Coordinates of C-alpha atoms in Angstrom, one line a residue:
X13 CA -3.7 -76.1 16.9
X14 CA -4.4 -74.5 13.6
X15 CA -0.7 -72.9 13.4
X16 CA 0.5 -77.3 13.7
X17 CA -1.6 -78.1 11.2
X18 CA -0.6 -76.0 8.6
X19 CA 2.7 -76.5 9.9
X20 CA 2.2 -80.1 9.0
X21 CA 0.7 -79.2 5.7
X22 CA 3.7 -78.1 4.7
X23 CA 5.9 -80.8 6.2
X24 CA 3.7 -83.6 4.2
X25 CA 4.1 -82.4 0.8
X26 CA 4.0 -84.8 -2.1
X27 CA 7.8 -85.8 -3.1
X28 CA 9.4 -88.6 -4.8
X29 CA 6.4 -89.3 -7.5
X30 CA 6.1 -92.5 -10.1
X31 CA 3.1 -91.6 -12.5
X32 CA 2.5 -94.0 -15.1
X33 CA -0.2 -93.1 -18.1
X34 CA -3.1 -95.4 -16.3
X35 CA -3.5 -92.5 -14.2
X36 CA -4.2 -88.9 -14.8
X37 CA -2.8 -85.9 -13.6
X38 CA -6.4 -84.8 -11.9
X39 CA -6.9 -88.6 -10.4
X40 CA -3.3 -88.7 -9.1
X41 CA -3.8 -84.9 -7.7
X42 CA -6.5 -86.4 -6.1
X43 CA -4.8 -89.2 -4.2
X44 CA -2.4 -86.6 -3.2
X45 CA -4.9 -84.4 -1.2
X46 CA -6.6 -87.6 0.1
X47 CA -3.0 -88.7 1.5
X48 CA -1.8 -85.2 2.6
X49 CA -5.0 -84.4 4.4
X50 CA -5.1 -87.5 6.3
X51 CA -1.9 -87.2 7.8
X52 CA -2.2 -83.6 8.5
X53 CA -5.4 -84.7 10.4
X54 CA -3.4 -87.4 12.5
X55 CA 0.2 -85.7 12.6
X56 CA 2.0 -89.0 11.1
X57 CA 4.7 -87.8 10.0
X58 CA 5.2 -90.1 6.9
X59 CA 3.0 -92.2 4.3
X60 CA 4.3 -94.3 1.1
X61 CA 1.8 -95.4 -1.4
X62 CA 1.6 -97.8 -4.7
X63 CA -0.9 -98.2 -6.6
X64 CA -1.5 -101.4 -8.9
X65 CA -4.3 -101.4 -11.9
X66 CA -4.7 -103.9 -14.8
X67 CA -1.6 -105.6 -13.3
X68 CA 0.8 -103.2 -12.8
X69 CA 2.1 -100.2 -10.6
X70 CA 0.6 -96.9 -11.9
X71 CA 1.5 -94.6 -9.2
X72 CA 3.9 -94.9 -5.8
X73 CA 4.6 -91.6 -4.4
X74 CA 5.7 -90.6 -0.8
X75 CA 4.7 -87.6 1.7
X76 CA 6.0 -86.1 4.5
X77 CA 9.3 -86.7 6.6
X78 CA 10.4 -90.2 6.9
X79 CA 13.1 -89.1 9.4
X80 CA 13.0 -86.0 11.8
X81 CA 15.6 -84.5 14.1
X82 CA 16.9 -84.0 11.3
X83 CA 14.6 -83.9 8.7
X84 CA 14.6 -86.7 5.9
X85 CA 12.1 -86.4 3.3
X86 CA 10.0 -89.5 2.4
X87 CA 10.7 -91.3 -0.8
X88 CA 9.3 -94.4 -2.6
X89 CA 13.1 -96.0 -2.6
X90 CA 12.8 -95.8 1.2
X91 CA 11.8 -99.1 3.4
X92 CA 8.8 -99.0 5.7
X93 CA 8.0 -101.9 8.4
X94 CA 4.7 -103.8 7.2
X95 CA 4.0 -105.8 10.1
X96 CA 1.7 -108.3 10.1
X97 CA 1.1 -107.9 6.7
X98 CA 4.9 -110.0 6.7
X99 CA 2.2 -113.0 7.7
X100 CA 1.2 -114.2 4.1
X101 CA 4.9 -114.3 2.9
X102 CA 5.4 -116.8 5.8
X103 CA 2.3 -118.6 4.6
X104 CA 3.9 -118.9 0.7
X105 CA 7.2 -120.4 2.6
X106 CA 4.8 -122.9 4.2
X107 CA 3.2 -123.7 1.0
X108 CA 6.6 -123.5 -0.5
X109 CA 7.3 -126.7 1.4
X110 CA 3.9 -128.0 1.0
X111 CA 4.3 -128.2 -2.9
X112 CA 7.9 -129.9 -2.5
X113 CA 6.0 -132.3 -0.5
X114 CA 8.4 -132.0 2.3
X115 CA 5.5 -130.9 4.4
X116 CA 1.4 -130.5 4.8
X117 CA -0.8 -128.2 5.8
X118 CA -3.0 -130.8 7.9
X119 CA 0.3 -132.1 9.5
X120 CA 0.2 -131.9 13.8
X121 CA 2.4 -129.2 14.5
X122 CA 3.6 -131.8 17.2
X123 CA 5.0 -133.6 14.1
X124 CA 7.4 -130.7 14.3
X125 CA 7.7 -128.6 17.2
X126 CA 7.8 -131.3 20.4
X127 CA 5.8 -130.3 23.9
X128 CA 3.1 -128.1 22.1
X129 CA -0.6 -127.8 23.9
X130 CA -2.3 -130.4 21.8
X131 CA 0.3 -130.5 19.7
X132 CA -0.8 -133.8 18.2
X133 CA -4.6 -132.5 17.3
X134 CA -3.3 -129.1 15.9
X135 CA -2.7 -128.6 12.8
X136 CA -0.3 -126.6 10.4
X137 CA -3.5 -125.3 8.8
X138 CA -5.4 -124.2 11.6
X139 CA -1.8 -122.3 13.1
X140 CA -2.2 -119.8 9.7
X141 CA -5.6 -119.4 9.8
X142 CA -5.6 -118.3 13.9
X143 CA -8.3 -120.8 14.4
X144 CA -5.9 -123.6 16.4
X145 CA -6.6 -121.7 20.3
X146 CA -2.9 -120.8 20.9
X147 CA -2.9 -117.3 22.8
X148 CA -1.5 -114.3 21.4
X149 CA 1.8 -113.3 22.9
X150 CA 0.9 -109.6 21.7
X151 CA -2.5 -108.1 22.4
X152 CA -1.3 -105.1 23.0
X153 CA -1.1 -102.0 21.0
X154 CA 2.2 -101.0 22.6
X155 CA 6.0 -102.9 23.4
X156 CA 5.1 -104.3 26.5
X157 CA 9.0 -104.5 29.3
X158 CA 9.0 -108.1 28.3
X159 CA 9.0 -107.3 24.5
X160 CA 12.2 -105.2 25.1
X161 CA 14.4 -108.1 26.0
X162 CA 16.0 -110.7 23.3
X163 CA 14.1 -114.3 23.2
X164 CA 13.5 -117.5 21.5
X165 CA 11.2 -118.9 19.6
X166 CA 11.1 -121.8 22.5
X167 CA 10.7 -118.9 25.1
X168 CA 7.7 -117.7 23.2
X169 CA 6.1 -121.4 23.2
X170 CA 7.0 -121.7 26.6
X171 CA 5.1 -119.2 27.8
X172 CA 2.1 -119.1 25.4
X173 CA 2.2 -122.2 23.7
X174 CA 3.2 -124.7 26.1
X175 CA -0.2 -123.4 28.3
X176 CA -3.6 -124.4 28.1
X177 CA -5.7 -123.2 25.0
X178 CA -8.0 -119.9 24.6
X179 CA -10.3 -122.3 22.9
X180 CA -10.5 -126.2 20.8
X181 CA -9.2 -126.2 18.0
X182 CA -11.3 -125.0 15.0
X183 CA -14.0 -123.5 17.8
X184 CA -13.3 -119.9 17.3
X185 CA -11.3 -117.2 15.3
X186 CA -9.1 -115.4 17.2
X187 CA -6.0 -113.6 16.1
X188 CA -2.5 -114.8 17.3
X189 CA 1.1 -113.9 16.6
X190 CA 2.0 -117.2 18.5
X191 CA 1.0 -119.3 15.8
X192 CA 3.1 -117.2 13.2
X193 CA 6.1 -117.8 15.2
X194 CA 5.5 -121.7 15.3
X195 CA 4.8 -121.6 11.7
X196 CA 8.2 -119.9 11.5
X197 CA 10.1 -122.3 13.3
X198 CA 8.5 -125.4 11.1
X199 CA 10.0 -123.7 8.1
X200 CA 13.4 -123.5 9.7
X201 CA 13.0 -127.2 10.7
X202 CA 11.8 -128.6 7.5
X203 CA 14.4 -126.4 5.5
X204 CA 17.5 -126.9 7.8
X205 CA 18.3 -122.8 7.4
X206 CA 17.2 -119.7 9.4
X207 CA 13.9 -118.5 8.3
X208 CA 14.6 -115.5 7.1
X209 CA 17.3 -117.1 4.9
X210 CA 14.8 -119.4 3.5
X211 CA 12.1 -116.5 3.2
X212 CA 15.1 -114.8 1.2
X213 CA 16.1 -117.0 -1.1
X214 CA 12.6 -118.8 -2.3
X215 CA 9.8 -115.8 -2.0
X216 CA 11.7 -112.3 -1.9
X217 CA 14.5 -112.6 -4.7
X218 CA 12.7 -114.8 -7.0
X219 CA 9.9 -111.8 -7.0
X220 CA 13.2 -109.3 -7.2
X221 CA 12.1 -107.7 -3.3
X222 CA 14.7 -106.1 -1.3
X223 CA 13.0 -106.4 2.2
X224 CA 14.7 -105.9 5.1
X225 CA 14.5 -108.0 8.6
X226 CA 13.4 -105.8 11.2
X227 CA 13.4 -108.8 14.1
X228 CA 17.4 -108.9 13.6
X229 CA 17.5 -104.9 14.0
X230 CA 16.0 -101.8 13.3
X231 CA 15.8 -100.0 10.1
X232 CA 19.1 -98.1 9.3
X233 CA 19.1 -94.9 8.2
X234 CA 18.5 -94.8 4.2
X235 CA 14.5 -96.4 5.5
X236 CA 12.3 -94.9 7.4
X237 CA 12.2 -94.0 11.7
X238 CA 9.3 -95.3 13.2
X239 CA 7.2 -93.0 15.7
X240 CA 4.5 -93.0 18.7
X241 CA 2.7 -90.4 20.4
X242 CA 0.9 -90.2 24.1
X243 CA -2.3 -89.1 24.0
X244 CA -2.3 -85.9 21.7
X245 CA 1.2 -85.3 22.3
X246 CA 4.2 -84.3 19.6
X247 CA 5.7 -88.0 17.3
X248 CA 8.6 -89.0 19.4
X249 CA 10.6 -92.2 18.5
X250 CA 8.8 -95.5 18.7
X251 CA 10.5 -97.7 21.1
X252 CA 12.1 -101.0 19.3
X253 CA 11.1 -104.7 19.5
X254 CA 13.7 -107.1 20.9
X255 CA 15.1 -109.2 18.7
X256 CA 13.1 -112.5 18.4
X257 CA 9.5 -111.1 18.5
X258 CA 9.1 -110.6 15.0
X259 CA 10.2 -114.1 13.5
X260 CA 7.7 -115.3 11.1
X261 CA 4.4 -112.9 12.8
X262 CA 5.9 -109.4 11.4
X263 CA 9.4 -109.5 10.4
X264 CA 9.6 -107.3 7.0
X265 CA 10.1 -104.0 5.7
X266 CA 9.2 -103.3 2.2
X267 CA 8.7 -100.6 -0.2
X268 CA 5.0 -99.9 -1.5
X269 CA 6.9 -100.9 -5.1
X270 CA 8.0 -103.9 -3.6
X271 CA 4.7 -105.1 -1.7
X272 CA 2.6 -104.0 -5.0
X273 CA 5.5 -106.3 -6.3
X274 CA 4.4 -108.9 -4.3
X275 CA 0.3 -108.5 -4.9
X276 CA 1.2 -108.7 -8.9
X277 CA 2.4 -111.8 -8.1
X278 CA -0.6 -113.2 -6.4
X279 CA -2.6 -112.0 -9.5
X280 CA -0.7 -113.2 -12.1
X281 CA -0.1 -117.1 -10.1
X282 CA 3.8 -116.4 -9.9
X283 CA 6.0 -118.4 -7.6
X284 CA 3.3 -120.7 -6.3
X285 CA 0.8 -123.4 -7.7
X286 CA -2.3 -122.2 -8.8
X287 CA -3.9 -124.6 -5.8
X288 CA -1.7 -123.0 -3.4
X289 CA -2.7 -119.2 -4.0
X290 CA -6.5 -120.8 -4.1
X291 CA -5.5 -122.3 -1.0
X292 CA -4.1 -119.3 1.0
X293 CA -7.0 -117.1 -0.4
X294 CA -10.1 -119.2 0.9
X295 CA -11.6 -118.6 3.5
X296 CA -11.6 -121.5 6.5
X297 CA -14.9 -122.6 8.0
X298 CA -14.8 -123.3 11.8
X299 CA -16.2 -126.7 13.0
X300 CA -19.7 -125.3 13.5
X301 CA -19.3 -124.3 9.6
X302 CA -19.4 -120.8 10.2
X303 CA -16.9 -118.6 7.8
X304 CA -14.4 -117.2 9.6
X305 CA -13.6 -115.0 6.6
X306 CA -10.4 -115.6 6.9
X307 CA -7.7 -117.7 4.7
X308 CA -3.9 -118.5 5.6
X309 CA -2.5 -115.3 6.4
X310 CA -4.9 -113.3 4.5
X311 CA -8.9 -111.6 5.7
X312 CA -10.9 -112.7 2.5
X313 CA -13.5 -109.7 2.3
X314 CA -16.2 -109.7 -0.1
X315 CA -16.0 -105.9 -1.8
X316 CA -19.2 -105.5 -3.7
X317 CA -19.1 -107.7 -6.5
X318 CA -15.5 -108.3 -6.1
X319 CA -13.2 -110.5 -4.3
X320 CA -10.6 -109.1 -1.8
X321 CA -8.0 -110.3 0.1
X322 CA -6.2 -107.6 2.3
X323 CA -4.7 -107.6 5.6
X324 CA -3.5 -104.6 8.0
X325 CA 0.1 -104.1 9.7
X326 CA 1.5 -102.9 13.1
X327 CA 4.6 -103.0 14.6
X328 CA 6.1 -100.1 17.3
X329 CA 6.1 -97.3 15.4
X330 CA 5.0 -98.2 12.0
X331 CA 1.3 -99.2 10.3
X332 CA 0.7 -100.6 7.0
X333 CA -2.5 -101.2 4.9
X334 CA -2.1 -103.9 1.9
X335 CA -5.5 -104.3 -0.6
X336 CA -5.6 -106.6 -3.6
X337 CA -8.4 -107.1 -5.9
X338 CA -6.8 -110.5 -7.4
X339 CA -9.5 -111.1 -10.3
X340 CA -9.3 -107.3 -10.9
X341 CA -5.8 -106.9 -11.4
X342 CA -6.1 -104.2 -8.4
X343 CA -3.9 -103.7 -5.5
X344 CA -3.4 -100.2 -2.9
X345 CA -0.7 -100.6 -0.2
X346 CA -0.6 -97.8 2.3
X347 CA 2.4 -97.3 4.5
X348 CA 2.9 -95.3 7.7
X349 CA 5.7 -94.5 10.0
X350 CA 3.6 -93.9 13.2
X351 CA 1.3 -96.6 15.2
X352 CA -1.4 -93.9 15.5
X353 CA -2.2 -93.3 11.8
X354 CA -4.8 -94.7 9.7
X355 CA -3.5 -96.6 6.5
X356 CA -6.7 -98.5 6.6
X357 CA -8.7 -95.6 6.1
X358 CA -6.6 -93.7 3.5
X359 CA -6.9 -97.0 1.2
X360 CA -10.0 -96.5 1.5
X361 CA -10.2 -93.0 0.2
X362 CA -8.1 -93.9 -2.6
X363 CA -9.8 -97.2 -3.4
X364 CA -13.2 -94.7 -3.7
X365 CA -11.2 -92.1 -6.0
X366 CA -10.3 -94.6 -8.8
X367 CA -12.9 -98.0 -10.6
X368 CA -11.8 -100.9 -9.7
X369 CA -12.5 -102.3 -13.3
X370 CA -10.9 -100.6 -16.4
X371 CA -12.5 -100.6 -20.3
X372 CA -10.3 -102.4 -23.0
X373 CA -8.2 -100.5 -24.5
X374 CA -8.9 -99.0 -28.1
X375 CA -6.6 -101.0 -29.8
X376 CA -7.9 -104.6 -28.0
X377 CA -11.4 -103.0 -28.6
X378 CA -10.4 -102.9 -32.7
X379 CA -8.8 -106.5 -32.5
X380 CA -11.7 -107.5 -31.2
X381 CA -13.9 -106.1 -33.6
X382 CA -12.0 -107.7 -36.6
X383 CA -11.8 -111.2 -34.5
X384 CA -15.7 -111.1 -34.5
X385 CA -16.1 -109.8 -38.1
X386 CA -14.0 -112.5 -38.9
X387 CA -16.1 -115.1 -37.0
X388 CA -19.5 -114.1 -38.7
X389 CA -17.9 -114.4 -41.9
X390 CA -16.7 -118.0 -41.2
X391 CA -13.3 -117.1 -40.5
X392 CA -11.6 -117.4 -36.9
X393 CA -7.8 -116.0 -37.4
X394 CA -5.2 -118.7 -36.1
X395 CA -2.9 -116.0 -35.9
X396 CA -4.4 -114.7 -32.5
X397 CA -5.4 -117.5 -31.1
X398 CA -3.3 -119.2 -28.4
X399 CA -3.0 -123.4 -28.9
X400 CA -6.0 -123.8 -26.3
X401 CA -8.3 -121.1 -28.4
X402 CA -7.0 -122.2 -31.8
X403 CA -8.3 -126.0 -30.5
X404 CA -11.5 -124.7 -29.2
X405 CA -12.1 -123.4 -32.8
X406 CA -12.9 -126.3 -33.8
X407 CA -14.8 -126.7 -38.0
X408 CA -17.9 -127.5 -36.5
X409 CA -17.8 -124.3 -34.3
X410 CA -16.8 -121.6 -36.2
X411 CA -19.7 -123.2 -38.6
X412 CA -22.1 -122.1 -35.7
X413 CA -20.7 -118.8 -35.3
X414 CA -20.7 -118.0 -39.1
X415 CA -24.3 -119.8 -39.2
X416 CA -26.2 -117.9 -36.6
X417 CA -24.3 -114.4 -36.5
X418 CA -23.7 -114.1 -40.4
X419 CA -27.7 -114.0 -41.0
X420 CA -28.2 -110.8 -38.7
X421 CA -26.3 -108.6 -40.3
X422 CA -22.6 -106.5 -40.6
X423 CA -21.4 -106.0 -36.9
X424 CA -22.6 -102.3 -36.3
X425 CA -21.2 -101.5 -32.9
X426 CA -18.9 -103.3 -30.0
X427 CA -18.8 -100.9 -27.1
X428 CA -16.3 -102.1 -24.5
X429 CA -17.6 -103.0 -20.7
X430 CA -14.9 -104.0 -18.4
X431 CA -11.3 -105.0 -18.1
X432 CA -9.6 -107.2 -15.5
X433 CA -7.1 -109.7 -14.6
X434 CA -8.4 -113.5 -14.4
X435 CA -6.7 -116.8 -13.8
X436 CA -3.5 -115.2 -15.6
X437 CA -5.1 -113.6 -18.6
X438 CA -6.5 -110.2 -19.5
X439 CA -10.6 -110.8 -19.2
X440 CA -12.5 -108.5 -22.2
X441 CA -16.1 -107.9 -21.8
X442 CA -17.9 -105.8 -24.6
X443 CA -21.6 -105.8 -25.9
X444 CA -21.7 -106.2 -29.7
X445 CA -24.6 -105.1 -31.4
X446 CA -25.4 -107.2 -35.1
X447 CA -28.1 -104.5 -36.2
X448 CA -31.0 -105.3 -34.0
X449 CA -29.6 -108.4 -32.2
X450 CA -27.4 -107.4 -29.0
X451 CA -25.0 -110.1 -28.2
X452 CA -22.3 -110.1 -25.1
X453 CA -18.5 -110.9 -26.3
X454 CA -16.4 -112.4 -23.1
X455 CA -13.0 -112.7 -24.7
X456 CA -9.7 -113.8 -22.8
X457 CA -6.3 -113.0 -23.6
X458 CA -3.0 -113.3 -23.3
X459 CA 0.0 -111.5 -25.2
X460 CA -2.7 -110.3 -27.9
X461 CA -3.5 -114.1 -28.9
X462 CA -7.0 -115.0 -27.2
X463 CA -7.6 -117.9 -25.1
X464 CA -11.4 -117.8 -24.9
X465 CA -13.8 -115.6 -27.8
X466 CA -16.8 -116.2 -26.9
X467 CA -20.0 -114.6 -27.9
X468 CA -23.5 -115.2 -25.7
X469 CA -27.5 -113.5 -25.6
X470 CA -27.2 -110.6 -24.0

């Protein structure tokens, strides 16, 4: 056992890096031992990481073999199936249609999909939030005989949705592929097109991702294999999913680029309304008002003082681990080409390695400073203020400021708190100290021009 293991050590070494600045050679060194180590420990043969902080990627690298018999070495160019992690891009294609008003979310599935258990009292809603009572058509952790055989979306309501319910409708949480693949299937109806061409054209190439659709066949061989294992035996090809399966309920295959891709663009508001991201990102109450922790598509998770919306993966032979921090400007995605790793878990190394907050940088810390200085003084700089902050400054208010701060004092010190990604801008927290008097500075900003200065008692 020990001679595999360092066998594997060897066969999981880090290739195919992307470093950026925002992370140091000793943190990323870090995340490479955390990653090699867990696979070593589980034998996956493969992991792809990204890494997203103040808004951006700032580290994807890949380990281990992404192909063997022969050999292929994993990079960060090379797809990886997400599974069910594919659910919240199904949910934007939904609200997608929502915002066009060609659809709603409290429409009766009945009002598109005909023959439905209580079709009529179900809604669109409760289908993407697993809280409608239609039964999962895959509880297992393996590809059932059935699941080897080509069907359609109508045989897959046929047999699980055209039965009677696991529960009432907004009784219980309970997690279900079925309603993914009806949800699916109203997108293709509403739109006139297949779904993936609809999913193509209006959420992956606006947000530039090049995913691939792993329900029409399997990954070729510039992506990764996936792999299984019985008990503690040797990775041996995963058997496939028929086509059919996947539509709508696990479908894609990303890179970790691409997905962290696709979590920038929840931060930053891109392709949807701000209502709709709110939307998919609350969590649903069930009728007895209990919190089902759970949005649309997404597990809303508290994480200490911060908000987190995440959501695991699995399809035959492939796991996948996706993290976002949305107020935080945060994101770890986790990939895996066996169904008997632990993605979940190496997140959660990494997540421990790095702060989920940064500090301002020095130069916002010194615009700051001046912005401030200028304030006491009487003075609020038009020049880096945005329309709404330059409004907000109104006579009567930078009176105030120059009234009240000017009196204590030359600013002495502004030592930078935290840094993070809020509604679209870049929140700046700092303590500013006015000789004795200690004040707390909560700046927003956007491009270097400031939406919100604003100083408070500390």
């Amino acid at each position: 056992m020990r001679a595999l293991l360092a066998a594997a050590l060897i066969l999981i070494a880090p290739c195919s890096a992307l470093a950026d600045p925002g992370l140091s050679p000793d943190l990323a060194a870090k995340v490479d031992t955390a990653v090699t180590e867990a696979l070593a420990a589980s034998g996956t043969p493969a992991a792809s990481i990204a890494v997203v902080r103040d808004g951006r990627v700032v580290y994807a690298h890949a380990y281990g073999q992404a192909r063997r018999d022969p050999d292929v070495a994993a990079t960060t160019a090379q797809r990886f199936a997400i599974g069910s992690v594919s659910k919240q891009f199904t949910v934007a294609a939904i609200l997608l249609l929502a915002e066009e008003g060609k659809l709603s979310l409290d429409d009766t599935v009945g009002k598109w999909i005909p023959d439905l258990t209580d079709g009529d009292r179900i809604t669109v809603r409760q289908i993407l939030s697993h809280t409608a009572g239609y039964r999962d058509f895959w509880p297992q952790d393996y590809v059932p005989a059935f699941m080897e055989k080509p069907i359609t979306a109508d045989g897959i309501f046929d047999r699980w949705a055209r039965v009677p319910l696991d529960f009432q409708p907004g009784e219980a949480w309970q997690y279900s592929n079925t309603g993914f693949t009806i949800a699916a299937r109203i997108v293709e109806k509403t739109a006139g097109q297949p779904f993936f061409t609809f999913l193509t054209s209006r959420v992956l190439k606006p947000l530039g991702l090049d995913a691939a659709d792993i329900d029409a066949s399997p990954l070729g061989p510039h992506d990764a294999a996936g792999y299984t294992r019985y008990a503690l035996g040797q990775p041996r090809p995963a058997p496939k999913e028929a086509p059919g399966w996947l539509m709508g309920a696990a479908q894609l295959a990303l890179t970790p680029q691409d997905l962290a891709r696709w979590d920038i663009a929840m931060m930053e508001g891109r392709l949807l309304k701000p209502e709709s991201w709110r939307t998919m990102q609350t969590s649903v109450r069930l009728n007895n008002g209990q919190d089902a922790r759970y949005g649309l598509g997404l597990t809303v998770t508290p994480d200490g003082s911060f908000r987190m919306v995440r959501h695991g993966g699995e399809v035959s032979g492939f796991l996948a681990e996706n993290r976002v921090w949305p107020d935080l400007g945060a994101a770890v995605v986790v990939l895996v080409n066996s169904d008997y790793g632990d993605p979940a878990s190496i997140a959660q190394k990494i997540t421990a390695l790095m702060p989920l907050s940064t500090q301002p940088t020095a130069v916002e810390t010194a615009a700051a400073s001046t912005f401030l200085a200028g304030l006491a003084k009487g003075h609020a700089d038009a020049g880096h203020l945005t329309p709404d902050g330059a409004a907000y400054f109104t006579p009567a208010v930078v009176a105030d400021y120059a009234a009240s701060l000017g009196p204590l004092g030359p600013l002495t010190a502004l030592k930078p708190l935290s840094r993070r990604l809020r509604g679209g801008f870049t929140e700046e927290i700092y303590l500013a100290a006015f000789g004795q008097k200690s004040l707390r500075v909560v700046a927003r900003a956007s491009e270097g021009k400031y939406e919100q200065f604003m100083a408070y008692p500390d």
